[in-house]
PDB file of C-alpha atoms in Angstrom:
ATOM      1  CA  MET V  22       0.010   0.018  -0.032  1.00 42.00           C
ATOM      2  CA  ALA V  23       2.846   2.459   0.945  1.00 45.00           C
ATOM      3  CA  PHE V  24       4.546   1.674  -2.304  1.00 44.00           C
ATOM      4  CA  ALA V  25       1.358   2.142  -4.361  1.00 46.00           C
ATOM      5  CA  ALA V  26       0.790   5.579  -2.509  1.00 45.00           C
ATOM      6  CA  ALA V  27       4.226   6.572  -3.339  1.00 45.00           C
ATOM      7  CA  GLN V  28       3.793   5.764  -6.918  1.00 46.00           C
ATOM      8  CA  ILE V  29       0.657   7.807  -7.207  1.00 44.00           C
ATOM      9  CA  ALA V  30       2.324  10.726  -5.447  1.00 43.00           C
ATOM     10  CA  VAL V  31       5.208  10.511  -7.942  1.00 42.00           C
ATOM     11  CA  THR V  32       3.058  10.335 -11.047  1.00 43.00           C
ATOM     12  CA  ARG V  33       0.522  12.961 -10.161  1.00 44.00           C
ATOM     13  CA  PRO V  34       2.928  15.981 -10.456  1.00 44.00           C
ATOM     14  CA  PHE V  35       3.896  14.701 -13.925  1.00 40.00           C
ATOM     15  CA  LEU V  36       0.314  14.458 -15.007  1.00 41.00           C
ATOM     16  CA  GLY V  37      -0.301  18.004 -13.696  1.00 44.00           C
ATOM     17  CA  ASN V  38       2.724  19.230 -15.717  1.00 46.00           C
ATOM     18  CA  ALA V  39       1.472  17.494 -18.858  1.00 42.00           C
ATOM     19  CA  LEU V  40      -1.967  18.908 -18.487  1.00 38.00           C
ATOM     20  CA  SER V  41      -0.564  22.486 -18.036  1.00 42.00           C
ATOM     21  CA  ARG V  42       1.677  21.936 -20.958  1.00 41.00           C
ATOM     22  CA  VAL V  43      -1.297  20.855 -23.232  1.00 41.00           C
ATOM     23  CA  SER V  44      -3.385  23.740 -22.105  1.00 41.00           C
ATOM     24  CA  SER V  45      -0.541  26.283 -22.598  1.00 42.00           C
ATOM     25  CA  SER V  46       0.064  25.060 -26.197  1.00 44.00           C
ATOM     26  CA  ARG V  47      -3.549  25.400 -27.288  1.00 45.00           C
ATOM     27  CA  PRO V  48      -3.500  29.100 -28.020  1.00 44.00           C
ATOM     28  CA  CYS V  49      -0.604  28.503 -30.368  1.00 43.00           C
ATOM     29  CA  GLN V  50      -2.518  25.824 -32.286  1.00 44.00           C
ATOM     30  CA  ARG V  51      -5.426  28.223 -32.395  1.00 44.00           C
ATOM     31  CA  ALA V  52      -3.275  30.972 -33.699  1.00 42.00           C
ATOM     32  CA  SER V  53      -1.714  28.688 -36.383  1.00 40.00           C
ATOM     33  CA  VAL V  54      -5.219  27.568 -37.531  1.00 45.00           C
ATOM     34  CA  ALA V  55      -6.407  31.199 -37.624  1.00 42.00           C
ATOM     35  CA  VAL V  56      -3.352  32.325 -39.797  1.00 44.00           C
ATOM     36  CA  ARG V  57      -4.067  29.401 -42.130  1.00 48.00           C
ATOM     37  CA  ALA V  58      -7.697  30.128 -42.347  1.00 50.00           C
ATOM     38  CA  GLU V  59      -6.933  33.861 -43.191  1.00 73.00           C
ATOM     39  CA  ARG V  60      -4.540  33.124 -46.100  1.00 84.00           C
ATOM     40  CA  PRO V  61      -5.450  34.968 -49.327  1.00 90.00           C
ATOM     41  CA  MET V  62      -7.537  32.886 -51.676  1.00 90.00           C
ATOM     42  CA  TRP V  63      -8.468  33.180 -55.301  1.00 85.00           C
ATOM     43  CA  TYR V  64     -11.755  34.778 -54.304  1.00 82.00           C
ATOM     44  CA  PRO V  65     -13.014  36.073 -50.859  1.00 83.00           C
ATOM     45  CA  GLY V  66     -14.395  33.246 -48.934  1.00 81.00           C
ATOM     46  CA  ALA V  67     -13.197  30.445 -51.021  1.00 82.00           C
ATOM     47  CA  LYS V  68     -12.351  27.097 -49.388  1.00 81.00           C
ATOM     48  CA  ALA V  69      -9.082  25.566 -50.657  1.00 86.00           C
ATOM     49  CA  PRO V  70      -9.127  21.812 -51.437  1.00 85.00           C
ATOM     50  CA  ALA V  71      -7.359  19.452 -48.901  1.00 85.00           C
ATOM     51  CA  HIS V  72      -4.305  19.047 -50.946  1.00 87.00           C
ATOM     52  CA  LEU V  73      -3.737  22.813 -51.092  1.00 91.00           C
ATOM     53  CA  ASP V  74      -2.653  23.509 -47.531  1.00 91.00           C
ATOM     54  CA  GLY V  75      -0.933  26.911 -48.148  1.00 90.00           C
ATOM     55  CA  SER V  76       2.580  25.371 -47.677  1.00 90.00           C
ATOM     56  CA  MET V  77       3.604  26.128 -51.406  1.00 91.00           C
ATOM     57  CA  ALA V  78       4.455  29.564 -52.599  1.00 89.00           C
ATOM     58  CA  GLY V  79       1.681  31.236 -54.580  1.00 90.00           C
ATOM     59  CA  ASP V  80      -0.965  28.886 -53.298  1.00 92.00           C
ATOM     60  CA  TYR V  81      -4.376  30.532 -53.351  1.00 92.00           C
ATOM     61  CA  GLY V  82      -6.488  27.486 -53.236  1.00 90.00           C
ATOM     62  CA  PHE V  83      -7.271  27.553 -57.084  1.00 87.00           C
ATOM     63  CA  ASP V  84      -7.639  23.936 -58.500  1.00 86.00           C
ATOM     64  CA  PRO V  85     -11.232  23.630 -59.812  1.00 79.00           C
ATOM     65  CA  LEU V  86     -10.363  20.470 -61.798  1.00 78.00           C
ATOM     66  CA  ARG V  87      -8.489  18.874 -58.768  1.00 81.00           C
ATOM     67  CA  ILE V  88      -5.309  18.441 -61.014  1.00 85.00           C
ATOM     68  CA  GLY V  89      -3.072  18.517 -57.969  1.00 87.00           C
ATOM     69  CA  ALA V  90      -5.003  16.107 -55.882  1.00 85.00           C
ATOM     70  CA  ASN V  91      -2.314  13.325 -56.719  1.00 87.00           C
ATOM     71  CA  LYS V  92       0.275  14.152 -54.009  1.00 87.00           C
ATOM     72  CA  ASP V  93       3.024  12.376 -56.036  1.00 88.00           C
ATOM     73  CA  LEU V  94       2.317  14.371 -59.174  1.00 89.00           C
ATOM     74  CA  LEU V  95       1.837  17.805 -57.510  1.00 91.00           C
ATOM     75  CA  PRO V  96       5.598  18.547 -57.267  1.00 91.00           C
ATOM     76  CA  TYR V  97       6.017  17.920 -60.987  1.00 90.00           C
ATOM     77  CA  TYR V  98       3.037  20.163 -61.722  1.00 92.00           C
ATOM     78  CA  ARG V  99       4.540  22.966 -59.695  1.00 92.00           C
ATOM     79  CA  GLU V 100       7.964  22.613 -61.316  1.00 91.00           C
ATOM     80  CA  ALA V 101       6.180  22.694 -64.762  1.00 92.00           C
ATOM     81  CA  GLU V 102       4.342  25.842 -63.945  1.00 94.00           C
ATOM     82  CA  LEU V 103       7.370  27.304 -62.737  1.00 93.00           C
ATOM     83  CA  MET V 104       9.433  26.605 -65.899  1.00 93.00           C
ATOM     84  CA  ASN V 105       6.459  27.594 -68.262  1.00 96.00           C
ATOM     85  CA  GLY V 106       6.187  30.866 -66.456  1.00 97.00           C
ATOM     86  CA  ARG V 107       9.883  31.532 -66.852  1.00 95.00           C
ATOM     87  CA  TRP V 108       9.826  30.792 -70.440  1.00 96.00           C
ATOM     88  CA  ALA V 109       6.638  32.902 -70.823  1.00 97.00           C
ATOM     89  CA  MET V 110       8.348  35.973 -69.159  1.00 98.00           C
ATOM     90  CA  ALA V 111      11.383  35.733 -71.542  1.00 97.00           C
ATOM     91  CA  ALA V 112       8.999  35.327 -74.568  1.00 97.00           C
ATOM     92  CA  VAL V 113       6.882  38.317 -73.566  1.00 98.00           C
ATOM     93  CA  ALA V 114       9.931  40.433 -73.064  1.00 97.00           C
ATOM     94  CA  GLY V 115      11.357  39.539 -76.334  1.00 96.00           C
ATOM     95  CA  ILE V 116       7.977  40.110 -78.191  1.00 97.00           C
ATOM     96  CA  LEU V 117       7.597  43.601 -76.775  1.00 97.00           C
ATOM     97  CA  PHE V 118      11.252  44.379 -77.470  1.00 96.00           C
ATOM     98  CA  THR V 119      10.914  43.393 -81.213  1.00 94.00           C
ATOM     99  CA  ASP V 120       7.507  45.174 -81.475  1.00 94.00           C
ATOM    100  CA  LEU V 121       8.706  48.412 -79.919  1.00 94.00           C
ATOM    101  CA  PHE V 122      11.859  48.657 -82.201  1.00 94.00           C
ATOM    102  CA  GLU V 123       9.936  47.429 -85.201  1.00 91.00           C
ATOM    103  CA  LEU V 124      12.137  44.402 -85.805  1.00 91.00           C
ATOM    104  CA  GLY V 125       9.662  42.496 -87.685  1.00 90.00           C
ATOM    105  CA  ASN V 126       6.665  40.286 -86.673  1.00 93.00           C
ATOM    106  CA  TRP V 127       7.556  37.993 -83.923  1.00 94.00           C
ATOM    107  CA  TRP V 128       5.464  35.199 -85.209  1.00 93.00           C
ATOM    108  CA  GLU V 129       7.683  35.230 -88.401  1.00 92.00           C
ATOM    109  CA  ALA V 130      10.962  35.014 -86.677  1.00 87.00           C
ATOM    110  CA  GLY V 131      11.389  31.264 -87.636  1.00 82.00           C
ATOM    111  CA  ALA V 132      10.854  32.071 -91.314  1.00 83.00           C
ATOM    112  CA  LYS V 133      13.907  34.358 -91.383  1.00 83.00           C
ATOM    113  CA  GLU V 134      17.152  33.425 -92.985  1.00 83.00           C
ATOM    114  CA  TYR V 135      20.204  33.565 -90.488  1.00 84.00           C
ATOM    115  CA  ALA V 136      23.954  32.900 -90.702  1.00 87.00           C
ATOM    116  CA  LEU V 137      23.094  29.273 -90.179  1.00 88.00           C
ATOM    117  CA  PRO V 138      20.462  27.231 -92.056  1.00 89.00           C
ATOM    118  CA  THR V 139      17.370  26.717 -89.927  1.00 87.00           C
ATOM    119  CA  THR V 140      17.868  22.871 -89.843  1.00 90.00           C
ATOM    120  CA  THR V 141      21.267  23.396 -88.214  1.00 93.00           C
ATOM    121  CA  LEU V 142      19.917  25.825 -85.703  1.00 92.00           C
ATOM    122  CA  VAL V 143      17.129  23.459 -84.739  1.00 92.00           C
ATOM    123  CA  ALA V 144      19.694  20.502 -84.431  1.00 96.00           C
ATOM    124  CA  ILE V 145      22.011  22.583 -82.210  1.00 96.00           C
ATOM    125  CA  GLU V 146      19.122  23.731 -80.073  1.00 94.00           C
ATOM    126  CA  VAL V 147      17.713  20.313 -79.482  1.00 96.00           C
ATOM    127  CA  VAL V 148      21.153  18.939 -78.407  1.00 97.00           C
ATOM    128  CA  VAL V 149      21.982  21.888 -75.981  1.00 95.00           C
ATOM    129  CA  MET V 150      18.475  21.883 -74.606  1.00 94.00           C
ATOM    130  CA  ALA V 151      18.301  18.188 -74.041  1.00 95.00           C
ATOM    131  CA  VAL V 152      21.721  18.268 -72.126  1.00 93.00           C
ATOM    132  CA  LEU V 153      20.740  21.247 -69.964  1.00 90.00           C
ATOM    133  CA  GLU V 154      17.237  19.813 -69.271  1.00 90.00           C
ATOM    134  CA  ALA V 155      18.593  16.282 -68.354  1.00 91.00           C
ATOM    135  CA  LYS V 156      20.931  17.980 -65.888  1.00 89.00           C
ATOM    136  CA  ARG V 157      18.192  20.171 -64.491  1.00 88.00           C
ATOM    137  CA  ILE V 158      15.659  17.345 -63.982  1.00 89.00           C
ATOM    138  CA  GLU V 159      18.432  15.213 -62.412  1.00 88.00           C
ATOM    139  CA  GLY V 160      19.255  17.944 -59.898  1.00 89.00           C
ATOM    140  CA  TRP V 161      15.578  18.675 -59.181  1.00 88.00           C
ATOM    141  CA  GLN V 162      14.940  14.990 -58.423  1.00 88.00           C
ATOM    142  CA  LYS V 163      17.704  14.911 -55.988  1.00 88.00           C
ATOM    143  CA  THR V 164      17.225  18.229 -54.258  1.00 87.00           C
ATOM    144  CA  GLY V 165      13.608  19.280 -55.003  1.00 84.00           C
ATOM    145  CA  GLU V 166      14.847  22.556 -56.279  1.00 85.00           C
ATOM    146  CA  THR V 167      15.290  23.905 -59.878  1.00 82.00           C
ATOM    147  CA  GLY V 168      18.827  24.989 -60.848  1.00 82.00           C
ATOM    148  CA  PHE V 169      21.380  25.419 -63.488  1.00 80.00           C
ATOM    149  CA  LEU V 170      24.914  24.356 -64.043  1.00 74.00           C
ATOM    150  CA  GLY V 171      25.073  22.284 -60.780  1.00 75.00           C
ATOM    151  CA  MET V 172      23.507  25.003 -58.536  1.00 79.00           C
ATOM    152  CA  PHE V 173      20.388  23.926 -56.913  1.00 83.00           C
ATOM    153  CA  PRO V 174      18.868  26.140 -56.224  1.00 82.00           C
ATOM    154  CA  PHE V 175      20.175  28.613 -58.826  1.00 83.00           C
ATOM    155  CA  ASP V 176      20.622  31.845 -56.788  1.00 82.00           C
ATOM    156  CA  PRO V 177      23.985  33.522 -57.421  1.00 82.00           C
ATOM    157  CA  MET V 178      22.741  36.943 -56.174  1.00 84.00           C
ATOM    158  CA  GLY V 179      21.246  35.710 -52.977  1.00 83.00           C
ATOM    159  CA  MET V 180      17.725  37.029 -53.906  1.00 85.00           C
ATOM    160  CA  ARG V 181      15.753  33.788 -52.817  1.00 85.00           C
ATOM    161  CA  SER V 182      13.004  34.504 -50.258  1.00 90.00           C
ATOM    162  CA  ASP V 183       9.471  33.569 -49.772  1.00 88.00           C
ATOM    163  CA  GLU V 184       8.382  37.027 -51.146  1.00 92.00           C
ATOM    164  CA  THR V 185      10.524  36.773 -54.284  1.00 92.00           C
ATOM    165  CA  ARG V 186       9.162  33.154 -54.936  1.00 91.00           C
ATOM    166  CA  VAL V 187       5.604  34.327 -54.841  1.00 94.00           C
ATOM    167  CA  LYS V 188       6.420  37.391 -57.026  1.00 95.00           C
ATOM    168  CA  GLU V 189       8.098  35.107 -59.542  1.00 94.00           C
ATOM    169  CA  LEU V 190       5.038  32.809 -59.698  1.00 95.00           C
ATOM    170  CA  LYS V 191       2.683  35.732 -60.007  1.00 95.00           C
ATOM    171  CA  ASN V 192       4.765  37.331 -62.865  1.00 97.00           C
ATOM    172  CA  GLY V 193       5.049  33.989 -64.536  1.00 97.00           C
ATOM    173  CA  ARG V 194       1.214  33.404 -64.516  1.00 96.00           C
ATOM    174  CA  LEU V 195       0.632  36.889 -65.894  1.00 97.00           C
ATOM    175  CA  ALA V 196       3.237  36.263 -68.559  1.00 98.00           C
ATOM    176  CA  MET V 197       1.621  33.032 -69.650  1.00 97.00           C
ATOM    177  CA  LEU V 198      -1.632  34.965 -69.962  1.00 95.00           C
ATOM    178  CA  ALA V 199       0.073  37.833 -71.789  1.00 96.00           C
ATOM    179  CA  PHE V 200       1.652  35.369 -74.309  1.00 97.00           C
ATOM    180  CA  LEU V 201      -1.718  33.745 -75.050  1.00 94.00           C
ATOM    181  CA  GLY V 202      -3.123  37.202 -75.646  1.00 92.00           C
ATOM    182  CA  PHE V 203      -0.181  37.996 -77.978  1.00 96.00           C
ATOM    183  CA  SER V 204      -0.689  34.813 -79.858  1.00 94.00           C
ATOM    184  CA  SER V 205      -4.424  35.476 -80.217  1.00 91.00           C
ATOM    185  CA  GLN V 206      -3.888  39.002 -81.475  1.00 92.00           C
ATOM    186  CA  ALA V 207      -1.395  37.643 -84.098  1.00 94.00           C
ATOM    187  CA  ALA V 208      -3.801  34.867 -85.254  1.00 92.00           C
ATOM    188  CA  VAL V 209      -7.048  37.013 -85.224  1.00 91.00           C
ATOM    189  CA  ARG V 210      -5.767  40.392 -86.289  1.00 91.00           C
ATOM    190  CA  GLY V 211      -2.280  39.826 -87.751  1.00 92.00           C
ATOM    191  CA  MET V 212      -0.744  42.539 -85.456  1.00 94.00           C
ATOM    192  CA  GLY V 213       1.769  42.695 -82.585  1.00 95.00           C
ATOM    193  CA  PRO V 214       0.833  43.863 -79.068  1.00 95.00           C
ATOM    194  CA  VAL V 215       2.036  47.364 -79.513  1.00 95.00           C
ATOM    195  CA  GLU V 216       0.320  47.903 -82.751  1.00 94.00           C
ATOM    196  CA  CYS V 217      -2.904  46.434 -81.263  1.00 94.00           C
ATOM    197  CA  LEU V 218      -2.591  48.773 -78.285  1.00 94.00           C
ATOM    198  CA  LYS V 219      -2.224  51.791 -80.578  1.00 94.00           C
ATOM    199  CA  SER V 220      -5.239  50.772 -82.679  1.00 93.00           C
ATOM    200  CA  HIS V 221      -7.299  50.371 -79.475  1.00 93.00           C
ATOM    201  CA  ILE V 222      -6.350  53.790 -78.127  1.00 95.00           C
ATOM    202  CA  GLU V 223      -7.389  55.485 -81.344  1.00 95.00           C
ATOM    203  CA  ASP V 224     -10.817  53.830 -81.273  1.00 94.00           C
ATOM    204  CA  PRO V 225     -11.376  51.836 -78.215  1.00 94.00           C
ATOM    205  CA  TRP V 226     -15.165  51.264 -78.951  1.00 94.00           C
ATOM    206  CA  HIS V 227     -14.470  49.509 -82.287  1.00 91.00           C
ATOM    207  CA  ASN V 228     -11.108  48.060 -81.787  1.00 90.00           C
ATOM    208  CA  ASN V 229     -11.250  45.685 -78.813  1.00 89.00           C
ATOM    209  CA  ILE V 230     -11.369  42.019 -78.321  1.00 86.00           C
ATOM    210  CA  PHE V 231     -15.123  41.900 -78.156  1.00 87.00           C
ATOM    211  CA  THR V 232     -15.534  43.382 -81.601  1.00 88.00           C
ATOM    212  CA  SER V 233     -12.916  40.993 -83.198  1.00 87.00           C
ATOM    213  CA  ALA V 234     -13.617  37.808 -85.135  1.00 86.00           C
ATOM    214  CA  VAL V 235     -13.702  35.838 -81.832  1.00 86.00           C
ATOM    215  CA  GLY V 236     -15.722  38.336 -79.835  1.00 86.00           C
ATOM    216  CA  PRO V 237     -18.775  36.018 -79.057  1.00 89.00           C
ATOM    217  CA  GLU V 238     -16.430  33.305 -77.917  1.00 89.00           C
ATOM    218  CA  VAL V 239     -14.481  35.602 -75.583  1.00 85.00           C
ATOM    219  CA  ALA V 240     -17.647  37.146 -74.145  1.00 87.00           C
ATOM    220  CA  ALA V 241     -18.841  33.603 -73.304  1.00 91.00           C
ATOM    221  CA  ALA V 242     -15.608  32.894 -71.713  1.00 88.00           C
ATOM    222  CA  VAL V 243     -15.588  36.115 -69.573  1.00 85.00           C
ATOM    223  CA  VAL V 244     -19.174  35.413 -68.507  1.00 89.00           C
ATOM    224  CA  ALA V 245     -18.226  31.774 -67.557  1.00 88.00           C
ATOM    225  CA  ALA V 246     -15.129  32.741 -65.502  1.00 83.00           C
ATOM    226  CA  SER V 247     -17.145  35.527 -63.695  1.00 83.00           C
ATOM    227  CA  CYS V 248     -19.910  33.119 -62.781  1.00 86.00           C
ATOM    228  CA  TRP V 249     -17.596  30.216 -61.679  1.00 80.00           C
ATOM    229  CA  PRO V 250     -17.206  31.383 -58.132  1.00 75.00           C
ATOM    230  CA  THR V 251     -21.006  31.476 -57.740  1.00 78.00           C
ATOM    231  CA  PHE V 252     -21.323  27.929 -59.074  1.00 80.00           C
ATOM    232  CA  VAL V 253     -18.721  26.735 -56.654  1.00 72.00           C
ATOM    233  CA  GLU V 254     -20.463  28.190 -53.628  1.00 70.00           C
ATOM    234  CA  LEU V 255     -23.757  26.767 -54.809  1.00 76.00           C
ATOM    235  CA  TYR V 256     -22.181  23.384 -55.207  1.00 75.00           C
ATOM    236  CA  LYS V 257     -20.676  23.528 -51.714  1.00 68.00           C
ATOM    237  CA  GLY V 258     -24.033  24.699 -50.301  1.00 68.00           C
ATOM    238  CA  PHE V 259     -25.728  21.576 -51.848  1.00 74.00           C
ATOM    239  CA  GLN V 260     -22.975  19.360 -50.583  1.00 69.00           C
ATOM    240  CA  GLY V 261     -23.392  20.568 -47.002  1.00 64.00           C
ATOM    241  CA  ASP V 262     -20.587  19.431 -44.542  1.00 59.00           C
ATOM    242  CA  LYS V 263     -19.675  16.371 -46.671  1.00 59.00           C
ATOM    243  CA  GLU V 264     -16.024  16.376 -47.734  1.00 53.00           C
ATOM    244  CA  GLU V 265     -15.472  17.520 -51.247  1.00 54.00           C
ATOM    245  CA  GLU V 266     -14.664  14.564 -53.620  1.00 57.00           C
ATOM    246  CA  PHE V 267     -14.930  16.149 -57.025  1.00 56.00           C
ATOM    247  CA  ARG V 268     -12.272  14.523 -59.058  1.00 59.00           C
ATOM    248  CA  PRO V 269     -12.945  14.944 -62.775  1.00 53.00           C
ATOM    249  CA  ILE V 270      -9.309  13.766 -63.663  1.00 56.00           C
ATOM    250  CA  PRO V 271      -8.863  10.257 -62.217  1.00 55.00           C
ATOM    251  CA  TRP V 272      -5.128  10.155 -61.820  1.00 52.00           C
TER     252      TRP V 272
END
């Protein structure tokens, strides 16, 4: 009996400490939940899918097709978005440069004659890009970071931070949309972005995307994009508290 009483006396202080520690840690847990709940979303009040927990830079909870629901493929999708955004930023800068200085139509650059034949240039590009991409992918698979020439991540100027990573993603996404717009202008109107801007400024009511040959299609796309958040909220309202299982893409 004395031994049992001694055991209880010894264990009670430890129980008390454990309880006090748990209670003291609860405010921190509430604070972290509150911060995560208040992170910026792609529209006010949106609920992010379970696989988008805010841990990635530039995550605003936007994945209506649940493309990133496969956690094994999500890192590849993020790397693909990052690389496409970087190429788009380079392309948009080049297009604006050639258009501003009237160096010719950017979409006809491949038809020009250069010092080397086009077939030779293409062969050199394929070999060089294949080697560089193979090294980049190998380094990314080992480190989880994109890089260049053995540096993963590639940051020779020490500019890497959470803020700059988000800015790069935002600018990359805008550049991809801009390149899509430049391509549409070239296909529909046969004009570059600077020339299209000048035309729009001269007569904005008649020279715009809605009065172009694809005006009805663009109007329908704008209406659909504007109504999408409403449809999402209605869907969530009908679902109630059930966990969202919408997976249009099975993989």
